[in-house]
C-alpha positions as a LaTeX table, in Angstrom:
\begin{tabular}{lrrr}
\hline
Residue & $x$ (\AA) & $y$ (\AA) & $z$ (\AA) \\
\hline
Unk1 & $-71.79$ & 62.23 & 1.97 \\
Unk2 & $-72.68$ & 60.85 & $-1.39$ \\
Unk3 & $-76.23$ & 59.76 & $-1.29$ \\
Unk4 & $-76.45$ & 55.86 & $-2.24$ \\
Unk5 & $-79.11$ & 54.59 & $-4.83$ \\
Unk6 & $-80.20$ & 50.88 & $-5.89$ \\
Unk7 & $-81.66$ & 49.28 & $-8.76$ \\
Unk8 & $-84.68$ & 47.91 & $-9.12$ \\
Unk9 & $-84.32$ & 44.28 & $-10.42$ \\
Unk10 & $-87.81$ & 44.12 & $-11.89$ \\
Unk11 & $-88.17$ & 47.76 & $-13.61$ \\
Unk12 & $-84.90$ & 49.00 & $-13.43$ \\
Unk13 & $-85.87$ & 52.47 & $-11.83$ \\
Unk14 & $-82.98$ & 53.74 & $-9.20$ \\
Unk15 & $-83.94$ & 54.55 & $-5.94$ \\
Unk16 & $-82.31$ & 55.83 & $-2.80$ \\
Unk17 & $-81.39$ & 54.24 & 0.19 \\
Unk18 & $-84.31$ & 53.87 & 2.34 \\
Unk19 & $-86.96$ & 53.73 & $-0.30$ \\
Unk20 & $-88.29$ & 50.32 & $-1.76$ \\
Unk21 & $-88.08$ & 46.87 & $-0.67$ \\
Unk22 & $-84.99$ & 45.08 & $-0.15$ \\
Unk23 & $-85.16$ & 41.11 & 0.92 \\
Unk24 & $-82.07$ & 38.97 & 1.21 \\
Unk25 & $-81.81$ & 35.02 & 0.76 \\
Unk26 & $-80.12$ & 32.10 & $-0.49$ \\
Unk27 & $-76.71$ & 34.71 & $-0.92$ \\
Unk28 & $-78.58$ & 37.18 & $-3.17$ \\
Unk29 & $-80.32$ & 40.34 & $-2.47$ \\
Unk30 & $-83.15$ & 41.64 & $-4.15$ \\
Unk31 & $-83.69$ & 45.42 & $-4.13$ \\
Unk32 & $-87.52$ & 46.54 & $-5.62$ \\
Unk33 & $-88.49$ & 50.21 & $-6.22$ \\
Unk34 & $-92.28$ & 49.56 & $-4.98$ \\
Unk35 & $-94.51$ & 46.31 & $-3.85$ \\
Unk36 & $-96.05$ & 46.02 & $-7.20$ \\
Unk37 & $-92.12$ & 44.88 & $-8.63$ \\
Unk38 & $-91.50$ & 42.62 & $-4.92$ \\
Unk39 & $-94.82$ & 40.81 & $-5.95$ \\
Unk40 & $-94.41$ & 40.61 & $-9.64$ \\
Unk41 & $-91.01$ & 39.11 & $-9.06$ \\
Unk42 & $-92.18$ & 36.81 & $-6.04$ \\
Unk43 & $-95.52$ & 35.59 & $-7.95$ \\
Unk44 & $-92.94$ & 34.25 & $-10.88$ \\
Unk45 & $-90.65$ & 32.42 & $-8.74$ \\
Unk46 & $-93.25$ & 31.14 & $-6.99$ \\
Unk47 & $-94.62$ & 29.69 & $-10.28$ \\
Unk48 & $-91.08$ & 28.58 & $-11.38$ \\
Unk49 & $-90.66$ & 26.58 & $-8.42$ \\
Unk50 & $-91.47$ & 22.49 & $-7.56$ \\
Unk51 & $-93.88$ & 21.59 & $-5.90$ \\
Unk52 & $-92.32$ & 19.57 & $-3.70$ \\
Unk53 & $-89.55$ & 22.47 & $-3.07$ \\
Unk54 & $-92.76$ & 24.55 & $-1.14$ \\
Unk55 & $-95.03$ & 22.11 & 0.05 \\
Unk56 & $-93.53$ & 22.02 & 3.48 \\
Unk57 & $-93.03$ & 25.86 & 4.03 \\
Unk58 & $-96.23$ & 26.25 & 2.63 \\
Unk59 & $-98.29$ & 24.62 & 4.85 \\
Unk60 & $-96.74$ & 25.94 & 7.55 \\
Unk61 & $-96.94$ & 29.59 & 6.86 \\
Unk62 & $-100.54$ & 29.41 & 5.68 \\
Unk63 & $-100.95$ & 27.20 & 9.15 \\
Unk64 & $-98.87$ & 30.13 & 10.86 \\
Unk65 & $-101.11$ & 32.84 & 9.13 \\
Unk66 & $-104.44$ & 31.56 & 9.94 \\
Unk67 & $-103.36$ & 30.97 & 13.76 \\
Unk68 & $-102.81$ & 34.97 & 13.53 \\
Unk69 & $-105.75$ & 35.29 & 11.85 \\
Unk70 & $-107.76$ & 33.64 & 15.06 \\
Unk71 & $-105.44$ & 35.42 & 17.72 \\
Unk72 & $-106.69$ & 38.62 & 15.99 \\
Unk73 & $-110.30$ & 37.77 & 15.54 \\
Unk74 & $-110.24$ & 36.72 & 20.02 \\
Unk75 & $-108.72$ & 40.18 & 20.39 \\
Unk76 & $-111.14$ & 42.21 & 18.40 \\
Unk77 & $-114.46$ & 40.75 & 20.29 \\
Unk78 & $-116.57$ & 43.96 & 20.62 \\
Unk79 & $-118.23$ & 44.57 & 23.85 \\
Unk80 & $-121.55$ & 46.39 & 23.84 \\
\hline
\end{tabular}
């Protein structure tokens, strides 16, 4: 079986299957050799984009984060 390799949109290095980062939305998807190229791309769209287009989602991931962030701080009491 021939072994299957991607592109990386940001650096262009080919990788195989099963390495790297692939993320699909909007009817496009995005294959990145490493996290440095996921972020690089994601920190430029995320400065290309309105303000108004993110607001919403925005709030409520960072609202969705810190709730984590409190469920994990309860669960991580120490006992001595």
């Amino acid at each position: 079986m021939a072994r299957v390799y991607y592109t990386c949109i940001v650096c262009g290095r080919k990788f195989p299957h099963g390495q790297g980062i692939v993320m699909s939305k909007a009817g496009y998807t995005m294959h990145f050799h490493s996290r440095d190229c996921a972020y690089r791309f994601m920190k430029l769209l995320l400065e290309r984009l309105d303000d108004s287009c993110v607001q919403g989602p925005l709030r409520e991931l960072i609202n969705e984060m810190e709730k984590a962030l409190e469920e994990k701080k309860k669960k991580t009491v120490k006992v001595i």
